[in-house]
CSV table of C-alpha atoms (C1' of nucleotides) in Angstrom, one decimal:
chain,number,residue,atom,x,y,z
A,50,MET,CA,-27.6,11.9,-4.0
A,51,ARG,CA,-26.9,15.6,-4.6
A,52,ASP,CA,-26.6,17.3,-8.0
A,53,SER,CA,-23.2,17.1,-9.6
A,54,VAL,CA,-23.4,20.7,-10.9
A,55,THR,CA,-24.0,22.0,-7.3
A,56,ILE,CA,-21.2,19.9,-5.9
A,57,LEU,CA,-18.8,21.2,-8.5
A,58,GLN,CA,-19.8,24.8,-7.9
A,59,GLU,CA,-19.4,24.4,-4.1
A,60,HIS,CA,-15.8,23.3,-4.7
A,61,GLY,CA,-15.0,26.2,-7.0
A,62,ILE,CA,-15.1,24.2,-10.2
A,63,GLN,CA,-16.7,25.4,-13.4
A,64,PRO,CA,-19.3,22.8,-14.3
A,65,SER,CA,-18.6,22.2,-17.9
A,66,ALA,CA,-20.5,19.4,-19.7
A,67,GLN,CA,-17.5,17.1,-19.6
A,68,ARG,CA,-16.8,17.7,-16.0
A,69,VAL,CA,-20.4,17.0,-15.0
A,70,ALA,CA,-20.3,13.8,-17.0
A,71,VAL,CA,-17.2,12.7,-15.2
A,72,ALA,CA,-18.6,13.7,-11.8
A,73,ASP,CA,-21.9,11.9,-12.5
A,74,TYR,CA,-20.0,8.7,-12.7
A,75,VAL,CA,-17.0,9.0,-10.5
A,76,LEU,CA,-18.6,10.7,-7.5
A,77,LYS,CA,-21.2,8.0,-7.1
A,78,THR,CA,-19.2,4.8,-8.0
A,79,VAL,CA,-18.0,2.3,-5.5
A,80,GLU,CA,-15.8,0.4,-7.9
A,81,HIS,CA,-12.6,2.3,-7.3
A,82,PRO,CA,-11.9,2.8,-11.0
A,83,SER,CA,-8.6,3.6,-12.7
A,84,ALA,CA,-8.4,6.7,-14.9
A,85,ASP,CA,-8.8,4.6,-18.0
A,86,LEU,CA,-11.9,2.9,-16.6
A,87,VAL,CA,-13.4,6.3,-15.8
A,88,TRP,CA,-12.8,7.2,-19.5
A,89,THR,CA,-14.5,4.0,-20.7
A,90,ARG,CA,-17.5,4.5,-18.4
A,91,VAL,CA,-18.0,8.2,-19.2
A,92,LYS,CA,-17.5,7.6,-23.0
A,93,ALA,CA,-20.5,5.2,-22.9
A,94,ARG,CA,-22.7,8.2,-22.1
A,95,VAL,CA,-20.7,11.1,-23.7
A,96,PRO,CA,-18.8,9.6,-26.6
A,97,TYR,CA,-17.0,12.8,-27.6
A,98,ILE,CA,-14.9,13.2,-24.4
A,99,SER,CA,-11.2,12.9,-24.8
A,100,ARG,CA,-8.7,11.0,-22.6
A,101,ALA,CA,-6.8,14.1,-21.7
A,102,THR,CA,-9.9,15.7,-20.4
A,103,VAL,CA,-10.7,12.8,-18.2
A,104,TYR,CA,-7.2,12.8,-16.7
A,105,ASN,CA,-7.3,16.6,-16.3
A,106,THR,CA,-10.7,16.4,-14.6
A,107,LEU,CA,-9.7,13.6,-12.3
A,108,ASN,CA,-6.6,15.5,-11.2
A,109,LEU,CA,-8.7,18.6,-10.7
A,110,PHE,CA,-11.2,16.8,-8.6
A,111,VAL,CA,-8.4,15.4,-6.4
A,112,GLU,CA,-6.9,18.8,-6.0
A,113,LYS,CA,-10.2,20.3,-5.0
A,114,GLY,CA,-10.9,17.5,-2.5
A,115,LEU,CA,-13.7,15.8,-4.3
A,116,LEU,CA,-11.8,12.5,-4.8
A,117,ARG,CA,-8.8,10.7,-3.4
A,118,ALA,CA,-6.2,9.0,-5.5
A,119,LEU,CA,-5.1,5.7,-4.1
A,120,ALA,CA,-2.0,3.7,-5.0
A,121,LEU,CA,-2.9,0.4,-3.4
A,122,ALA,CA,-2.4,-2.2,-6.2
A,123,GLU,CA,0.7,-2.6,-8.2
A,124,ASP,CA,-0.7,-1.7,-11.6
A,125,SER,CA,-2.5,1.5,-11.4
A,126,VAL,CA,-3.8,4.4,-9.4
A,127,VAL,CA,-7.5,4.3,-8.6
A,128,PHE,CA,-10.0,7.0,-7.5
A,129,ASP,CA,-12.3,7.0,-4.5
A,130,PRO,CA,-15.1,9.5,-4.0
A,131,ASN,CA,-15.2,8.6,-0.3
A,132,VAL,CA,-12.9,11.3,1.1
A,133,ASP,CA,-13.6,10.7,4.7
A,134,ARG,CA,-11.1,8.7,6.7
A,135,HIS,CA,-11.4,5.0,6.1
A,136,HIS,CA,-9.4,1.9,5.5
A,137,HIS,CA,-9.1,-0.4,2.5
A,138,LEU,CA,-9.2,-4.0,1.7
A,139,VAL,CA,-7.7,-5.2,-1.5
A,140,ASP,CA,-9.4,-8.4,-2.6
A,141,GLU,CA,-7.2,-11.0,-4.3
A,142,SER,CA,-9.5,-10.6,-7.3
A,143,GLY,CA,-8.3,-7.0,-7.6
A,144,ALA,CA,-11.5,-5.4,-6.3
A,145,ILE,CA,-11.1,-2.8,-3.5
A,146,HIS,CA,-13.5,-2.4,-0.7
A,147,ASP,CA,-13.8,0.5,1.7
A,148,ILE,CA,-13.7,-0.4,5.4
A,149,PRO,CA,-15.4,2.1,7.7
A,150,TRP,CA,-13.0,4.0,10.0
A,151,ASP,CA,-14.5,2.7,13.2
A,152,LYS,CA,-14.4,-1.0,12.3
A,153,VAL,CA,-10.7,-1.1,13.1
A,154,GLN,CA,-8.6,0.8,15.6
A,155,VAL,CA,-5.0,1.8,15.4
A,156,CYS,CA,-3.2,2.3,18.7
A,157,ASN,CA,0.0,4.1,19.8
A,158,ILE,CA,0.4,5.9,16.5
A,159,GLU,CA,0.7,9.2,18.3
A,160,THR,CA,3.6,8.0,20.4
A,161,LEU,CA,5.8,7.3,17.3
A,162,LYS,CA,9.0,9.2,17.9
A,163,GLY,CA,10.7,11.3,15.3
A,164,PHE,CA,7.7,11.6,12.9
A,165,GLU,CA,4.8,13.9,12.5
A,166,ILE,CA,1.9,11.7,11.2
A,167,HIS,CA,-0.5,13.6,9.0
A,168,ASP,CA,-2.7,10.8,7.9
A,169,TYR,CA,-2.8,7.0,8.0
A,170,GLN,CA,-4.9,4.0,7.1
A,171,VAL,CA,-4.9,0.2,7.4
A,172,VAL,CA,-4.4,-1.6,4.1
A,173,MET,CA,-5.6,-5.2,4.2
A,174,ARG,CA,-5.2,-8.0,1.7
A,175,GLY,CA,-7.7,-10.9,1.7
A,176,VAL,CA,-10.7,-12.3,0.0
A,177,ARG,CA,-14.4,-11.6,0.4
A,178,LYS,CA,-15.9,-14.7,2.0
A,179,SER,CA,-18.3,-16.4,-0.4
A,180,ALA,CA,-21.8,-15.7,1.0
A,181,ARG,CA,-24.3,-18.5,1.5
A,182,ARG,CA,-25.9,-19.2,-1.8
A,183,LYS,CA,-23.3,-18.9,-4.5
A,184,SER,CA,-24.9,-20.3,-7.6
B,112,MET,CA,25.5,-9.3,7.1
B,113,ARG,CA,25.4,-12.7,5.5
B,114,ASP,CA,26.9,-13.6,2.1
B,115,SER,CA,24.6,-12.9,-0.8
B,116,VAL,CA,25.7,-16.2,-2.5
B,117,THR,CA,24.7,-18.2,0.5
B,118,ILE,CA,21.3,-16.4,0.8
B,119,LEU,CA,20.5,-17.0,-2.9
B,120,GLN,CA,21.4,-20.7,-2.7
B,121,GLU,CA,19.3,-21.1,0.4
B,122,HIS,CA,16.3,-19.8,-1.5
B,123,GLY,CA,16.9,-22.1,-4.5
B,124,ILE,CA,18.4,-19.4,-6.8
B,125,GLN,CA,21.4,-19.9,-9.0
B,126,PRO,CA,23.9,-17.3,-7.9
B,127,SER,CA,25.0,-15.8,-11.2
B,128,ALA,CA,27.3,-12.8,-11.2
B,129,GLN,CA,24.4,-10.5,-12.1
B,130,ARG,CA,22.1,-11.9,-9.5
B,131,VAL,CA,24.7,-11.6,-6.8
B,132,ALA,CA,25.4,-8.0,-7.8
B,133,VAL,CA,21.7,-7.1,-7.5
B,134,ALA,CA,21.5,-9.0,-4.2
B,135,ASP,CA,24.5,-7.2,-2.8
B,136,TYR,CA,22.7,-4.0,-3.2
B,137,VAL,CA,19.1,-4.7,-2.8
B,138,LEU,CA,19.1,-7.0,0.2
B,139,LYS,CA,21.1,-4.6,2.3
B,140,THR,CA,19.5,-1.2,1.3
B,141,VAL,CA,17.1,0.7,3.4
B,142,GLU,CA,16.2,3.3,0.7
B,143,HIS,CA,13.2,1.4,-0.8
B,144,PRO,CA,14.4,1.7,-4.4
B,145,SER,CA,12.4,1.5,-7.5
B,146,ALA,CA,13.4,-1.0,-10.1
B,147,ASP,CA,15.2,1.6,-12.2
B,148,LEU,CA,17.0,2.9,-9.1
B,149,VAL,CA,18.3,-0.6,-8.5
B,150,TRP,CA,19.5,-0.7,-12.1
B,151,THR,CA,21.3,2.6,-11.6
B,152,ARG,CA,22.9,1.5,-8.4
B,153,VAL,CA,24.0,-1.9,-9.6
B,154,LYS,CA,25.3,-0.5,-12.9
B,155,ALA,CA,27.7,1.7,-10.9
B,156,ARG,CA,29.5,-1.5,-9.9
B,157,VAL,CA,28.7,-3.9,-12.7
B,158,PRO,CA,28.3,-1.7,-15.8
B,159,TYR,CA,27.4,-4.5,-18.2
B,160,ILE,CA,24.2,-5.5,-16.6
B,161,SER,CA,21.0,-5.0,-18.6
B,162,ARG,CA,17.7,-3.5,-17.5
B,163,ALA,CA,15.8,-6.7,-18.3
B,164,THR,CA,18.1,-8.7,-16.1
B,165,VAL,CA,17.5,-6.3,-13.2
B,166,TYR,CA,13.7,-6.6,-13.6
B,167,ASN,CA,13.9,-10.4,-14.0
B,168,THR,CA,16.0,-10.7,-10.9
B,169,LEU,CA,13.8,-8.4,-8.8
B,170,ASN,CA,10.7,-10.4,-9.8
B,171,LEU,CA,12.5,-13.6,-9.1
B,172,PHE,CA,13.6,-12.4,-5.6
B,173,VAL,CA,10.0,-11.4,-4.8
B,174,GLU,CA,8.7,-14.7,-6.0
B,175,LYS,CA,11.3,-16.5,-3.8
B,176,GLY,CA,10.5,-14.5,-0.7
B,177,LEU,CA,13.7,-12.4,-0.5
B,178,LEU,CA,12.0,-9.1,-1.3
B,179,ARG,CA,8.6,-7.5,-1.0
B,180,ALA,CA,7.3,-5.3,-3.7
B,181,LEU,CA,5.4,-2.3,-2.3
B,182,ALA,CA,2.9,0.0,-4.2
B,183,LEU,CA,2.8,2.8,-1.7
B,184,ALA,CA,3.5,5.9,-3.7
B,185,GLU,CA,1.7,6.9,-6.9
B,186,ASP,CA,4.6,6.8,-9.3
B,187,SER,CA,6.3,3.4,-8.9
B,188,VAL,CA,6.7,0.1,-7.2
B,189,VAL,CA,9.5,-0.1,-4.7
B,190,PHE,CA,11.3,-3.0,-3.2
B,191,ASP,CA,11.9,-3.8,0.5
B,192,PRO,CA,14.4,-6.4,1.7
B,193,ASN,CA,12.6,-6.4,5.0
B,194,VAL,CA,10.1,-9.3,4.5
B,195,ASP,CA,9.0,-9.5,8.2
B,196,ARG,CA,5.7,-7.9,9.1
B,197,HIS,CA,6.0,-4.2,9.5
B,198,HIS,CA,4.3,-0.9,8.8
B,199,HIS,CA,5.4,2.0,6.5
B,200,LEU,CA,5.6,5.7,6.7
B,201,VAL,CA,5.7,7.6,3.5
B,202,ASP,CA,7.5,10.9,4.0
B,203,GLU,CA,6.3,13.9,2.1
B,204,SER,CA,9.7,14.0,0.5
B,205,GLY,CA,9.0,10.7,-1.1
B,206,ALA,CA,11.3,8.7,1.2
B,207,ILE,CA,9.8,5.6,2.8
B,208,HIS,CA,10.6,4.4,6.3
B,209,ASP,CA,9.9,1.0,7.9
B,210,ILE,CA,8.0,1.1,11.2
B,211,PRO,CA,8.5,-1.9,13.4
B,212,TRP,CA,5.5,-4.2,13.8
B,213,ASP,CA,5.2,-3.7,17.5
B,214,LYS,CA,5.3,0.1,17.5
B,215,VAL,CA,1.7,0.3,16.5
B,216,GLN,CA,-1.2,-2.1,17.2
B,217,VAL,CA,-4.3,-2.7,15.1
B,218,CYS,CA,-7.4,-3.9,16.9
B,219,ASN,CA,-10.6,-5.7,15.9
B,220,ILE,CA,-9.3,-6.7,12.5
B,221,GLU,CA,-10.2,-10.3,13.1
B,222,THR,CA,-13.8,-9.4,13.8
B,223,LEU,CA,-14.4,-7.9,10.3
B,224,LYS,CA,-17.4,-9.7,8.9
B,225,GLY,CA,-17.5,-11.0,5.4
B,226,PHE,CA,-13.7,-11.0,4.7
B,227,GLU,CA,-10.8,-13.3,5.3
B,228,ILE,CA,-7.8,-11.1,6.0
B,229,HIS,CA,-4.5,-12.6,4.8
B,230,ASP,CA,-2.2,-9.7,5.6
B,231,TYR,CA,-2.4,-6.1,6.6
B,232,GLN,CA,-0.3,-3.1,7.5
B,233,VAL,CA,-0.7,0.5,8.6
B,234,VAL,CA,0.4,3.0,5.9
B,235,MET,CA,1.2,6.5,7.3
B,236,ARG,CA,1.9,9.8,5.6
B,237,GLY,CA,3.9,12.5,7.4
B,238,VAL,CA,7.3,14.1,7.8
B,239,ARG,CA,10.3,13.1,9.7
B,240,LYS,CA,10.7,15.7,12.5
B,241,SER,CA,13.7,17.8,11.9
B,242,ALA,CA,16.2,16.9,14.6
B,243,ARG,CA,17.8,19.5,16.8
B,244,ARG,CA,20.5,21.2,14.8
B,245,LYS,CA,19.2,21.8,11.3
B,246,SER,CA,21.7,24.1,9.8
C,244,DA,C1',-26.0,41.1,-29.7
C,245,DT,C1',-20.8,41.5,-30.1
C,246,DC,C1',-16.4,41.2,-28.7
C,247,DC,C1',-12.6,39.9,-26.0
C,248,DA,C1',-10.1,37.5,-22.8
C,249,DC,C1',-9.7,33.6,-20.7
C,250,DA,C1',-10.9,28.8,-19.5
C,251,DT,C1',-11.6,24.3,-21.4
C,252,DT,C1',-11.2,20.6,-24.6
C,253,DT,C1',-8.9,18.1,-28.1
C,254,DA,C1',-5.8,14.8,-30.8
C,255,DG,C1',-1.8,13.3,-30.9
C,256,DA,C1',3.1,13.4,-29.6
C,257,DC,C1',5.9,12.3,-25.9
C,258,DT,C1',7.6,10.0,-21.5
C,259,DT,C1',8.2,6.5,-18.2
C,260,DA,C1',7.7,2.0,-16.1
C,261,DG,C1',7.6,-2.4,-17.2
C,262,DT,C1',7.2,-6.8,-20.1
C,263,DC,C1',8.3,-9.7,-24.1
C,264,DT,C1',11.0,-11.8,-27.6
C,265,DA,C1',14.5,-13.9,-30.0
C,266,DA,C1',19.3,-14.2,-30.3
C,267,DC,C1',23.3,-15.1,-27.7
C,268,DC,C1',26.5,-16.9,-24.1
C,269,DA,C1',28.3,-20.3,-20.6
C,270,DC,C1',28.6,-24.0,-18.3
C,271,DC,C1',27.8,-29.1,-17.4
C,272,DC,C1',27.8,-33.6,-19.0
C,273,DA,C1',27.8,-37.3,-22.4
D,9,DT,C1',33.2,-31.8,-29.3
D,10,DG,C1',28.6,-31.0,-29.3
D,11,DG,C1',24.1,-30.5,-27.2
D,12,DG,C1',21.0,-28.7,-23.7
D,13,DT,C1',19.7,-26.0,-20.1
D,14,DG,C1',20.2,-21.6,-17.6
D,15,DG,C1',20.9,-16.9,-17.7
D,16,DT,C1',21.6,-12.6,-20.1
D,17,DT,C1',21.0,-9.2,-23.6
D,18,DA,C1',19.3,-5.3,-26.7
D,19,DG,C1',15.7,-3.6,-28.3
D,20,DA,C1',10.8,-3.8,-29.7
D,21,DC,C1',6.6,-3.4,-27.6
D,22,DT,C1',2.7,-2.0,-24.2
D,23,DA,C1',0.3,0.7,-20.9
D,24,DA,C1',-0.3,4.6,-17.9
D,25,DG,C1',0.1,9.1,-17.8
D,26,DT,C1',1.7,14.0,-19.1
D,27,DC,C1',2.4,17.7,-22.3
D,28,DT,C1',1.6,20.8,-26.2
D,29,DA,C1',-0.4,23.6,-29.4
D,30,DA,C1',-4.4,24.5,-31.8
D,31,DA,C1',-9.4,24.9,-31.6
D,32,DT,C1',-13.4,25.8,-29.3
D,33,DG,C1',-16.6,27.5,-25.6
D,34,DT,C1',-18.0,30.9,-22.2
D,35,DG,C1',-18.9,34.9,-19.2
D,36,DG,C1',-18.8,39.7,-18.7
D,37,DA,C1',-18.5,44.4,-20.4
D,38,DT,C1',-20.3,47.3,-23.6
DNA sequence: ATCCACATTTAGACTTAGTCTAACCACCCA
DNA sequence: TGGGTGGTTAGACTAAGTCTAAATGTGGAT
């Protein structure tokens, strides 16, 4: 995994200590955290970071294309460091899983009359099937 | 369009004056209103209805299958009286349009390993193409 | 090294969406 | 006539997020 400082610089973001701390967590996670969860996680390593900074930083990262903000569940916006096209599965437990773009195909979307589609994804609800050994 | 009182009764909901007022608006609208917009719209006809009642009523309608709650945009949950399967297009203006189920097809979703899909839809972002005469 | 201008961070006030609570009302039925 | 059950209400409360004004950090010119 590449260095957070480098990634920030490549996207025209001054790599301050706080921003690097946020990047170190949020660019590598797969847990689709809410902003407050990001705050909690980052505070565990850098206790002096403020809530406003976390929100500012997350919004900056979204603006600069490092993150995507997703409004999939009812109760909060979550962040996803996977900015390539992909689909999402919202588990009934609340967990969110990325589904690779080529696992599912959407047909006839370009023939929709009257609209210009800029982007789309399939949003699924379901449960992760319990794997073999559970206990 | 059928009578709101009848529809409520068929779904096991006591048709109080407030509930009928909410139903009269929200079961017929196509504007995908937020809860507060429902309150505003209903208050225009029934000024003595309280915010809590609107929220209670909307949640009751969702529970009883008269409405679906959608978390598509970042800033609030909206309600949709169309409870049949369909897709959604979120216009850049913020407006939400229903896209009929058979306009678009999703393939290979049943072959997804490791998950049991209960429900899905395609969520699109884009703009409504300006029709001929604009001015 | 020093200074300045500007960027960043901070705590806390503020806003907005939504839930909860406890009192209140209205009807049905004994 | 007096409960009891439903529904409604205002307002307190909570949670997510934004804003503000002050403090602090930083890079570049000298």
